[in-house]
mmCIF file of C-alpha atoms in Angstrom:
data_model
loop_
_atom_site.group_PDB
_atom_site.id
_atom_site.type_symbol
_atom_site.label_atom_id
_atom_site.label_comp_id
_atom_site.label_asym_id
_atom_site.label_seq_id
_atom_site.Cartn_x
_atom_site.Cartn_y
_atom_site.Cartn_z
ATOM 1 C CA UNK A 1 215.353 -162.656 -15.710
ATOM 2 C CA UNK A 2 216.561 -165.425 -13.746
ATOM 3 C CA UNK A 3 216.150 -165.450 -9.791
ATOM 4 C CA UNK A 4 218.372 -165.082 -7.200
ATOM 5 C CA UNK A 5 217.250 -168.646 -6.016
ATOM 6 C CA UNK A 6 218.136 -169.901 -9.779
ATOM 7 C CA UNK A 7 221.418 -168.468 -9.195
ATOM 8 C CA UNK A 8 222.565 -169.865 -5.780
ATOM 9 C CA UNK A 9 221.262 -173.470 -7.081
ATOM 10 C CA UNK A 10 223.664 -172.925 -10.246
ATOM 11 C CA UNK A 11 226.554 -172.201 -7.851
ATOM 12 C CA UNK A 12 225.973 -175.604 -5.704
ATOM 13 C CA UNK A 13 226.194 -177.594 -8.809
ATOM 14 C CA UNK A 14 228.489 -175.487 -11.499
ATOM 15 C CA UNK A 15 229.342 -176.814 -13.449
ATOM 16 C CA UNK A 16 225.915 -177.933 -14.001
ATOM 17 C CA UNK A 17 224.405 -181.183 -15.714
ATOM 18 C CA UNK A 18 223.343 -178.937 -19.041
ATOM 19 C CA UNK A 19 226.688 -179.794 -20.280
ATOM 20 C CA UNK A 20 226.558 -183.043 -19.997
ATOM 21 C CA UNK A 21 223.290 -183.809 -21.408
ATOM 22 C CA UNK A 22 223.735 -185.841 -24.661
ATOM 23 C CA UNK A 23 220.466 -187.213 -25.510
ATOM 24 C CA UNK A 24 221.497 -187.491 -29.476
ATOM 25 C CA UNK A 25 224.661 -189.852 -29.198
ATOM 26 C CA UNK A 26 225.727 -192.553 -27.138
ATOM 27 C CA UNK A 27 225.761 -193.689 -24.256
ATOM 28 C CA UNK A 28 222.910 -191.720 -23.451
ATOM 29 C CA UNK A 29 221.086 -192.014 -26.969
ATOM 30 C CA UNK A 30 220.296 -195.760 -25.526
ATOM 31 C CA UNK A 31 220.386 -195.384 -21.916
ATOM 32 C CA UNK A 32 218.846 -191.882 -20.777
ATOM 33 C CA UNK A 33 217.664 -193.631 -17.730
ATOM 34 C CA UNK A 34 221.395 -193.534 -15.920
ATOM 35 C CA UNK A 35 221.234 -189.462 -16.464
ATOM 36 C CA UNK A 36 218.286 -189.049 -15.534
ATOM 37 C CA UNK A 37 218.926 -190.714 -11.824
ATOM 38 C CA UNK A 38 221.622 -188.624 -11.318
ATOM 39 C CA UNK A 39 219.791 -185.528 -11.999
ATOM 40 C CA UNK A 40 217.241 -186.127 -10.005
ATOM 41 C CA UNK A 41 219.574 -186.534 -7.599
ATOM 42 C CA UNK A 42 221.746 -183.503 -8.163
ATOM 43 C CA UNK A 43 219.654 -180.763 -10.650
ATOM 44 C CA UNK A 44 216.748 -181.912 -10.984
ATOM 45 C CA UNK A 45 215.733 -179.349 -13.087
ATOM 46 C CA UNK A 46 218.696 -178.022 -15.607
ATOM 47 C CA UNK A 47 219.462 -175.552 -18.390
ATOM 48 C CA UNK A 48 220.638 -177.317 -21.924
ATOM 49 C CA UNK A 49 222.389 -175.508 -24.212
ATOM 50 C CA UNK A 50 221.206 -178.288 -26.973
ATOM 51 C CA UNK A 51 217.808 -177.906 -26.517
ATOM 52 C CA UNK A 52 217.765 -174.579 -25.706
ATOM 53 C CA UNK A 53 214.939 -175.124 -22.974
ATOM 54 C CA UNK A 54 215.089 -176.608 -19.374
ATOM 55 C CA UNK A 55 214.800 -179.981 -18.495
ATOM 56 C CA UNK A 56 212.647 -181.052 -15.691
ATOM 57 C CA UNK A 57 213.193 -184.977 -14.179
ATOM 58 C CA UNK A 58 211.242 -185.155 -11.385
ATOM 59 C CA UNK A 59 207.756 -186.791 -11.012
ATOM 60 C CA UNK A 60 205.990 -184.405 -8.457
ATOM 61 C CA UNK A 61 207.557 -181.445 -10.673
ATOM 62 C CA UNK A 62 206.242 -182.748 -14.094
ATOM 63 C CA UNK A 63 203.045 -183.687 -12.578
ATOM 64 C CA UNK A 64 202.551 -180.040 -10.899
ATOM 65 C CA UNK A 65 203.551 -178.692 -14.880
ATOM 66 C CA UNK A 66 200.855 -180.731 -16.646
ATOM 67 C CA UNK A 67 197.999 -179.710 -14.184
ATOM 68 C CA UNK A 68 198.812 -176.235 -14.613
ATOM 69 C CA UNK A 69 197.429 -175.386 -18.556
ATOM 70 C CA UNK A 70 197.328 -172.117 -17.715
ATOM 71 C CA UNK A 71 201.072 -171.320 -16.596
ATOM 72 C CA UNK A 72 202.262 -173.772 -19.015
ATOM 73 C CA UNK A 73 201.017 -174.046 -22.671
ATOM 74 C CA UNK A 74 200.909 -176.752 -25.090
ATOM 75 C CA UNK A 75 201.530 -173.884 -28.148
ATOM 76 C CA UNK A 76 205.087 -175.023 -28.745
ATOM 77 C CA UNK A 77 204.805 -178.614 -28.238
ATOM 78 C CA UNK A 78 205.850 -179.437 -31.586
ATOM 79 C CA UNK A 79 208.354 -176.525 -32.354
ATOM 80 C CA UNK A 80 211.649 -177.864 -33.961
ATOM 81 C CA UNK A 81 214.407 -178.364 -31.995
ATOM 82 C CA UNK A 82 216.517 -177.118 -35.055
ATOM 83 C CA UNK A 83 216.565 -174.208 -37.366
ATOM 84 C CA UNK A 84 215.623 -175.059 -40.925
ATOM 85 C CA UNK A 85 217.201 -173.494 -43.498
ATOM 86 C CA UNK A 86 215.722 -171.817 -45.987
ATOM 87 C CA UNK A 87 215.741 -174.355 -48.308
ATOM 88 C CA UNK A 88 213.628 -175.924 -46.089
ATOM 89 C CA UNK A 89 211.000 -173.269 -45.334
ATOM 90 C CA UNK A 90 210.395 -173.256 -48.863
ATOM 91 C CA UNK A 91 209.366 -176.913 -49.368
ATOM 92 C CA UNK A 92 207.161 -176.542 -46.454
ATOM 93 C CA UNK A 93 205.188 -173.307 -47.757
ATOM 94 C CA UNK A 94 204.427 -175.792 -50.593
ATOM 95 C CA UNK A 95 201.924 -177.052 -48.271
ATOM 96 C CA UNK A 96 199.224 -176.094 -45.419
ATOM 97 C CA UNK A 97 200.432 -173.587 -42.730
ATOM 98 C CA UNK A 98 200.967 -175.634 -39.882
ATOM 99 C CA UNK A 99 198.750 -173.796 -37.760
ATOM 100 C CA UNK A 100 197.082 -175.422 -34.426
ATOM 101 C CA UNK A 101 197.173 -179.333 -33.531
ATOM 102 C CA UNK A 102 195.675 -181.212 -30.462
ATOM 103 C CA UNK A 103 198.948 -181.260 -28.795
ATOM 104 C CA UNK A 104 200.176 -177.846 -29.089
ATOM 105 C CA UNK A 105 196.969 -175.750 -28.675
ATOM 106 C CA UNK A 106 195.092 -174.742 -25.381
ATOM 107 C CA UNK A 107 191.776 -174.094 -23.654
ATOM 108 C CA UNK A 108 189.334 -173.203 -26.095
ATOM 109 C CA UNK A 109 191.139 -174.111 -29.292
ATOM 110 C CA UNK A 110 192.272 -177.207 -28.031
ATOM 111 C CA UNK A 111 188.029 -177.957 -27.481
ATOM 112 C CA UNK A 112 186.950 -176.863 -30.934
ATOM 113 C CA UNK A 113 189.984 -178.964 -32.399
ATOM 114 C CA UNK A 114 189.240 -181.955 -30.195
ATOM 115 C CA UNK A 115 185.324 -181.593 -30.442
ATOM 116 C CA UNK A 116 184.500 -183.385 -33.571
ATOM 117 C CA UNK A 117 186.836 -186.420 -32.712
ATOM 118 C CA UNK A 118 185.047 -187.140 -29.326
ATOM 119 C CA UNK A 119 182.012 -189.482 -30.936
ATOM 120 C CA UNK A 120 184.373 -191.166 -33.428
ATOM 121 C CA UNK A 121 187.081 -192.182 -30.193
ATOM 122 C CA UNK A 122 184.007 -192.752 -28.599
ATOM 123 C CA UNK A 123 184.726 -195.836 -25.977
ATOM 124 C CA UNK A 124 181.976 -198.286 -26.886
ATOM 125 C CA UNK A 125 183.020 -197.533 -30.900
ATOM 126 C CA UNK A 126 186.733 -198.401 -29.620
ATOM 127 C CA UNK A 127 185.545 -201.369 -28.693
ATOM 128 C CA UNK A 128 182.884 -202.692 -31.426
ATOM 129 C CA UNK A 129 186.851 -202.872 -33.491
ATOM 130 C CA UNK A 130 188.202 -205.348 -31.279
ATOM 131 C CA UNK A 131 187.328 -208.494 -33.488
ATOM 132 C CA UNK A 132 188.292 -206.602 -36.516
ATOM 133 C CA UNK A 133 191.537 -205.636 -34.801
ATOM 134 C CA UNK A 134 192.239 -209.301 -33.343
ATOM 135 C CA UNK A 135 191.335 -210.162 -37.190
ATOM 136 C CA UNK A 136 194.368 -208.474 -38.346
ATOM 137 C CA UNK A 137 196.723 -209.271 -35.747
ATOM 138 C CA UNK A 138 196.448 -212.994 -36.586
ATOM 139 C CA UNK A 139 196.865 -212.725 -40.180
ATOM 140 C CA UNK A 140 200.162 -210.645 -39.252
ATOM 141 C CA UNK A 141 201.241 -213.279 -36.735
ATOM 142 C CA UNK A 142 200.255 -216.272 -39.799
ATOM 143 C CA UNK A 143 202.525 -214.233 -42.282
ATOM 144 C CA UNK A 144 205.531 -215.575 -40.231
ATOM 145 C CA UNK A 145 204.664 -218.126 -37.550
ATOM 146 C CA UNK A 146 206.043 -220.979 -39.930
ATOM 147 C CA UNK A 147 209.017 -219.185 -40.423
ATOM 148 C CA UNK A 148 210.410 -220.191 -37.286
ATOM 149 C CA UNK A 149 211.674 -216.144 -36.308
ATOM 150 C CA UNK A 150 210.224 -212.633 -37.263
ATOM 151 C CA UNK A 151 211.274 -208.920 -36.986
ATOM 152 C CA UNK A 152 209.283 -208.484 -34.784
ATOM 153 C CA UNK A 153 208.355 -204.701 -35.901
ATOM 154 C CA UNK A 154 208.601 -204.647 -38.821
ATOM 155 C CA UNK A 155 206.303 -207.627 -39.449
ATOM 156 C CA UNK A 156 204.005 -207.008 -36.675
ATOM 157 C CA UNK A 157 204.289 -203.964 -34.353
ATOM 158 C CA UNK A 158 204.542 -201.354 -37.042
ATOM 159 C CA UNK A 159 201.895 -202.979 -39.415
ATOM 160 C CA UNK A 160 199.611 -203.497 -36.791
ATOM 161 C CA UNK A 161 198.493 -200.524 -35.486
ATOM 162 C CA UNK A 162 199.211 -198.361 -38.599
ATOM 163 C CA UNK A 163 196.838 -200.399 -40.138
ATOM 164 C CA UNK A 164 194.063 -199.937 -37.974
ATOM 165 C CA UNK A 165 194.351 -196.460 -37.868
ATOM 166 C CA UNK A 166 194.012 -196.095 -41.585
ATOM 167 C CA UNK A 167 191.610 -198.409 -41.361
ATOM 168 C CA UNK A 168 189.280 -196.439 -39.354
ATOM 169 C CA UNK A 169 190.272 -193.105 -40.562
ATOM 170 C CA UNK A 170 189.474 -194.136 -44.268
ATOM 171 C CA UNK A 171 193.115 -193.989 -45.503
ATOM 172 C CA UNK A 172 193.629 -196.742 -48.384
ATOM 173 C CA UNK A 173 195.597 -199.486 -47.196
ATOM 174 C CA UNK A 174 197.583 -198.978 -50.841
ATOM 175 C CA UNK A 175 199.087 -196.270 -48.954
ATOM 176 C CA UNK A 176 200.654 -197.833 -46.171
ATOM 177 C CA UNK A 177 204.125 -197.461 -46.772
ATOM 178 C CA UNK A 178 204.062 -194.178 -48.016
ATOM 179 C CA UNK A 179 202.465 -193.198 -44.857
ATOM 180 C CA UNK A 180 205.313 -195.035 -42.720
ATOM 181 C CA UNK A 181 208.078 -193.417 -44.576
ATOM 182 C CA UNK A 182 206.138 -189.946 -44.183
ATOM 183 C CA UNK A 183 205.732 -189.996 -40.788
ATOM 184 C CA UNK A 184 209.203 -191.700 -39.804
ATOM 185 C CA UNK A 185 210.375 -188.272 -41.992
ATOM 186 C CA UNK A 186 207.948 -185.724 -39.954
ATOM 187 C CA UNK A 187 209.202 -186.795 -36.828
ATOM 188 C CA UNK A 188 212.731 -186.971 -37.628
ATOM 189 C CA UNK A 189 212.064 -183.176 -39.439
ATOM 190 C CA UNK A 190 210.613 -181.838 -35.933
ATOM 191 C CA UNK A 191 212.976 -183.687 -33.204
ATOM 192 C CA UNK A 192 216.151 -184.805 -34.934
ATOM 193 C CA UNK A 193 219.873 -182.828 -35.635
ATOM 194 C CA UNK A 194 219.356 -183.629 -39.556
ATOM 195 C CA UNK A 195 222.043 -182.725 -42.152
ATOM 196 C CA UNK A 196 220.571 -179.713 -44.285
ATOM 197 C CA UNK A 197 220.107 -182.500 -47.003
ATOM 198 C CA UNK A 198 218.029 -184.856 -45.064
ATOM 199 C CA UNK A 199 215.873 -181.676 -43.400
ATOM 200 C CA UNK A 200 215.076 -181.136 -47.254
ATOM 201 C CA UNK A 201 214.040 -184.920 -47.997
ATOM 202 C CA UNK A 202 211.981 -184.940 -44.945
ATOM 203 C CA UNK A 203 210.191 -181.586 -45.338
ATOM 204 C CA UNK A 204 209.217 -183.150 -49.145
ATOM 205 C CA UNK A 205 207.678 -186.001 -46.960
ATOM 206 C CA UNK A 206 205.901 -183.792 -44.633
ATOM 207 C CA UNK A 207 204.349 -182.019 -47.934
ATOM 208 C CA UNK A 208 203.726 -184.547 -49.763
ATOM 209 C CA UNK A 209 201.529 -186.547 -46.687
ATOM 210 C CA UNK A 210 199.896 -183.004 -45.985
ATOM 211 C CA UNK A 211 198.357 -183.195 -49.740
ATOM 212 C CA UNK A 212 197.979 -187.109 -49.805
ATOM 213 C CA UNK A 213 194.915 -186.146 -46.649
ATOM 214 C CA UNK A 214 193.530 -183.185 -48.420
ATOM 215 C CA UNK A 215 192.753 -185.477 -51.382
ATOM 216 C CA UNK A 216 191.460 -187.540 -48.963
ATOM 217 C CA UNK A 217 189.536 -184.998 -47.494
ATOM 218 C CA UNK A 218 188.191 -183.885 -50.830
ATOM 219 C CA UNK A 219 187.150 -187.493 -51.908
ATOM 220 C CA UNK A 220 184.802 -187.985 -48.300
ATOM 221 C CA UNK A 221 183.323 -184.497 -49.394
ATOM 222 C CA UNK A 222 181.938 -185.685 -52.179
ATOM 223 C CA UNK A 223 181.496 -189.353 -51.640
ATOM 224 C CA UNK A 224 181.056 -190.103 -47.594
ATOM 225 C CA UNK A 225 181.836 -193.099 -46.407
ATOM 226 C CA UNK A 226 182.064 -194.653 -42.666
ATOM 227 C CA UNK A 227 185.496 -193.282 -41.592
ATOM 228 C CA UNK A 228 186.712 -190.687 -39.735
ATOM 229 C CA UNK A 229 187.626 -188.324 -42.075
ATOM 230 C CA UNK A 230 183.940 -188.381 -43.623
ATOM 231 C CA UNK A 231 182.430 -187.694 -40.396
ATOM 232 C CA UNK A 232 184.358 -184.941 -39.143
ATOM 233 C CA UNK A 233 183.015 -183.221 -42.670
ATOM 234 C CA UNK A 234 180.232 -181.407 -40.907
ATOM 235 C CA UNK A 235 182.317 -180.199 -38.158
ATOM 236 C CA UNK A 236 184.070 -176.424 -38.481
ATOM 237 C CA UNK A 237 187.455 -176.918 -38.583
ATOM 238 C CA UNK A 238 188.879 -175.590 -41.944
ATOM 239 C CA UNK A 239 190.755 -177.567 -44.515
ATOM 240 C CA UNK A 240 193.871 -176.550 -43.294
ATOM 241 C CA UNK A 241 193.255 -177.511 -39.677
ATOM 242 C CA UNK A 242 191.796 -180.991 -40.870
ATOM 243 C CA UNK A 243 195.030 -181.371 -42.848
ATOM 244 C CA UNK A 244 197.382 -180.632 -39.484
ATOM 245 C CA UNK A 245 195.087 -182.459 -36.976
ATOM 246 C CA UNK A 246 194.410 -185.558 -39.342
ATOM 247 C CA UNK A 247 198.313 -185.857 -39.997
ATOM 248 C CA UNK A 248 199.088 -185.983 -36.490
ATOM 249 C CA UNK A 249 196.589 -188.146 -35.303
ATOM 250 C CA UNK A 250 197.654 -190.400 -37.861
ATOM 251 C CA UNK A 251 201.278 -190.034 -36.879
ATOM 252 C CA UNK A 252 200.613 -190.496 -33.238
ATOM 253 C CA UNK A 253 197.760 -192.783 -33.429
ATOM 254 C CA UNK A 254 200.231 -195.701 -34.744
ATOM 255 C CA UNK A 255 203.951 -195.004 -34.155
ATOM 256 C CA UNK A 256 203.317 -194.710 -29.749
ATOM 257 C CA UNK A 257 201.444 -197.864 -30.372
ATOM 258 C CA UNK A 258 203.858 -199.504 -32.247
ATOM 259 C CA UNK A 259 206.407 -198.827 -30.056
ATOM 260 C CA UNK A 260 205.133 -199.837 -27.017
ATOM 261 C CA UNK A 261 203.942 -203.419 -28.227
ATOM 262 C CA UNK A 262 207.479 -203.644 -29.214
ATOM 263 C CA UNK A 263 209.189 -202.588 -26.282
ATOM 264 C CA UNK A 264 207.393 -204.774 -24.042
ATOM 265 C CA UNK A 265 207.460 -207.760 -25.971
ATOM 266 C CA UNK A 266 211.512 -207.263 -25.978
ATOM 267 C CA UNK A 267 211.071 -206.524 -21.710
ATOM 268 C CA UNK A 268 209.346 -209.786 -21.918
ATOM 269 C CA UNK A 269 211.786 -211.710 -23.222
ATOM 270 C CA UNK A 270 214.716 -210.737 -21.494
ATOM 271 C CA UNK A 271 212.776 -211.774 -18.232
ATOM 272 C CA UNK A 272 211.513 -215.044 -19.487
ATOM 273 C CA UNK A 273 209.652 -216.207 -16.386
ATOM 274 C CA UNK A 274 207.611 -212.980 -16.991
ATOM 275 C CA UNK A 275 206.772 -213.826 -20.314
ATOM 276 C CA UNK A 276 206.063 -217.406 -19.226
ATOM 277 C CA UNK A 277 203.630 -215.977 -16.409
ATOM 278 C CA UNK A 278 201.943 -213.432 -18.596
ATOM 279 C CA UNK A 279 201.437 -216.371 -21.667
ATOM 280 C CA UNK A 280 200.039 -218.607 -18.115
ATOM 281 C CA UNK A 281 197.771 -215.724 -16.986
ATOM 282 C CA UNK A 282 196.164 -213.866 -19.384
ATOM 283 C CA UNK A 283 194.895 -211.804 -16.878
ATOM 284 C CA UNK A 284 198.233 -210.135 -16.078
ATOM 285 C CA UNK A 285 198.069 -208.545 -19.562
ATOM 286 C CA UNK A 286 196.865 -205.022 -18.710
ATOM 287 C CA UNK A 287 199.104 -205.046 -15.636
ATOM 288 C CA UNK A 288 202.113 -205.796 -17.779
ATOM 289 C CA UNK A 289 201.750 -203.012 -20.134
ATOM 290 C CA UNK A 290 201.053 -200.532 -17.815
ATOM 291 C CA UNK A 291 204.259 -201.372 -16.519
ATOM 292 C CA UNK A 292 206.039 -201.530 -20.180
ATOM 293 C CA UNK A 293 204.250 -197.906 -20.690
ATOM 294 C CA UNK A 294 205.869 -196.633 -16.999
ATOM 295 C CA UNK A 295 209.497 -198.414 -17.357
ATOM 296 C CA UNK A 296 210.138 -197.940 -21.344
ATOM 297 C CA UNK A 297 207.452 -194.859 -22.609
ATOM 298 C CA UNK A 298 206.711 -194.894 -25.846
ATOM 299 C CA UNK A 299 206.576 -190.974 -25.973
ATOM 300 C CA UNK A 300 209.950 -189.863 -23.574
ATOM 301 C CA UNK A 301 209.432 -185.803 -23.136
ATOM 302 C CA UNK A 302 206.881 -183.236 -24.168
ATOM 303 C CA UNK A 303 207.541 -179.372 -23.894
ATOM 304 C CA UNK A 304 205.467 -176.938 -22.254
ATOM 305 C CA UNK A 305 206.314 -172.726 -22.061
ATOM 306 C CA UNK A 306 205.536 -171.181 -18.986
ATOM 307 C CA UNK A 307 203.069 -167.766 -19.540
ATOM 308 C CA UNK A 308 204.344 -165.889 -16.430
ATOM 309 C CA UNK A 309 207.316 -166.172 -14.127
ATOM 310 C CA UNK A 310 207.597 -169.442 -12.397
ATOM 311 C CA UNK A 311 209.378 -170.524 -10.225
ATOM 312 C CA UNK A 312 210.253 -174.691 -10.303
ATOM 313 C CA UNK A 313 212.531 -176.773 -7.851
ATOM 314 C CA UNK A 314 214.159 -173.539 -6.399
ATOM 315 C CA UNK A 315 214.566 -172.169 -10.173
ATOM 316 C CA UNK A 316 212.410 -169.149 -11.053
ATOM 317 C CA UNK A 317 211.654 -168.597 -14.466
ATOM 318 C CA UNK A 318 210.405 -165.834 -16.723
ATOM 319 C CA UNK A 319 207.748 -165.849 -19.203
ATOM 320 C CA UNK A 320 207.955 -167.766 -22.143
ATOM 321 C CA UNK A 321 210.794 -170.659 -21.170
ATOM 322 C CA UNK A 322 210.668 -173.429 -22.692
ATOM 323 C CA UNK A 323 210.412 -176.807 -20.325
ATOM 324 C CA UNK A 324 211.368 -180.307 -21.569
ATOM 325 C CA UNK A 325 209.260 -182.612 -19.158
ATOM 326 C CA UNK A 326 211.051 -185.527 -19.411
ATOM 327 C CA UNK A 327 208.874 -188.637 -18.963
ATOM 328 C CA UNK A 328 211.100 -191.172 -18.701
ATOM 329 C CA UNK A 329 212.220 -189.695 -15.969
ATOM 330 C CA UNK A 330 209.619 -189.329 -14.195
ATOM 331 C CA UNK A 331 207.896 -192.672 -14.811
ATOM 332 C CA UNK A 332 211.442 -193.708 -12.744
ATOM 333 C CA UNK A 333 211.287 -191.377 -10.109
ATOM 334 C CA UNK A 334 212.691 -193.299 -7.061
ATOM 335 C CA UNK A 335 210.307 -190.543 -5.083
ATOM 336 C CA UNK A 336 207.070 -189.858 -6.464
ATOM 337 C CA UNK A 337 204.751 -187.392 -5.064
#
């Protein structure tokens, strides 16, 4: 049930921004950051219909969410924001039961999942792929620097990354743009208003990936090579949760990647004396895409559910809300905590 306090802040700003929150179409499809200022501003936490959740914009608010695992779970951090019909269910019983991931389990799941991937994202391992990394980013860049232009992405941002993940998972290169078009599909299945028809096509994709890494899996079993998936073999995480985790870690181990090279290369160029002064001094690399990851992030929200009442900005909620932390927003925050 929803506080007193909840109430009397719904009064002062009836009707309240949940209405007007859009982020599917235009103008706020392209520019959530104007919105987002104003609710700071005005409601900085809000009810919407659309995602049937509340939406949190502040930084101090979102910060005090994410430090709090216990009030506020992971478990439905990749829930649909859509039903799926049953059409849809069915495709997706063709394949593993999506049971936990590393993003949407907590305290001692979340360990067990994340345990046997510690020594393989190892730092010093991270970093023994650097040449091989820089080794592929120059052939990309040779593909087209005669050319005289590029797209950008989809000669070099996507390619990039996606291929060193598969790369060091042991994914066959072969497979490259099945993987693309799978995972551009799973993510559009899980946080897009699809048609029934294209819910269908991408549930298909998410199947069809699912089974692509259990053949995978089933090849390192019985011929081990130096990859990822062969050395997570002797951990204990069943098929089925080496399916879901391996999927998403090959869906988010490329696509936040690939959009944050792209999205600060394109901040670069529409201030061209910072991209002259970051080609001038190297050194102001790391700098400038810690600010591409704060002004433009790659990821823009994550959800949380609270586990007991809570209450948030002068907004008390019960058990089991669902809370769209909005990171954009936050990353903007005019007054950080």
């Amino acid at each position: 049930m929803i506080g007193q306090d909840s109430i009397q802040t719904e009064k002062k700003t009836c009707p309240h921004l949940g209405q007007e929150f859009q982020p599917f179409v235009q103008p706020q499809l392209d520019d959530p950051y104007s919105f987002f200022q104003r609710a700071r501003e005005e409601e900085p936490i809000f009810h919407s219909p659309i995602l049937n959740g509340y939406v949190l914009t502040r930084y101090e608010d979102i910060l005090n969410v994410l430090k709090d695992p216990t009030k506020f779970s992971s478990a439905d951090n990749l829930k649909p924001i859509v039903t799926f019909t049953p059409e849809v269910i069915g495709v997706l019983r063709q394949g593993f039961p999506f049971v936990a991931d590393l993003v949407n389990s907590d305290g001692d799941l979340h360990k067990r999942l994340r345990a046997p991937f510690v020594k393989v994202f190892a730092p010093e391992r991270l970093q023994a792929l650097e040449d091989s990394i820089r080794a592929i980013a120059n052939r990309l860049v040779d593909n087209f620097i005669n050319d005289g232009q590029a797209d950008i992405v989809s000669q070099f941002t996507y390619p990039l990354p996606l291929e060193v993940i598969l790369t060091m998972y042991g994914v066959p290169l072969e497979m490259m743009a099945n993987i693309k078009k799978w995972c551009l599909d799973m993510t559009a299945l899980l946080s897009s208003q699809l048609t029934p028809e294209s819910q269908l096509e991408c549930a298909r994709s998410f199947v069809a990936m699912q089974h692509a890494v259990a053949g995978l899996i089933e090849q390192r079993r019985q011929a081990p090579q130096n990859d990822l998936i062969s050395n997570i073999q002797d951990s204990d995480l069943s098929l089925n949760e080496q399916v879901i985790v391996l999927c998403g870690l090959i869906l988010a181990g490329h696509k936040t990647t690939s959009h944050l090279i792209a999205s600060a290369i394109k901040l670069l160029l529409e201030q061209p004396q910072l991209w002259q002064a970051v080609g001038d001094i190297p050194s102001l690399i790391p700098a400038a895409v810690e600010e591409a990851l704060r002004y433009d992030a790659p990821v823009p929200a994550m959800i949380r559910t609270t586990t007991e009442e809570v209450s948030i900005a002068g907004v008390t909620l019960p058990p089991g809300t669902q809370l769209f932390l909005m990171y954009g927003s936050a990353n903007r925050d005019e007054n950080p905590a």
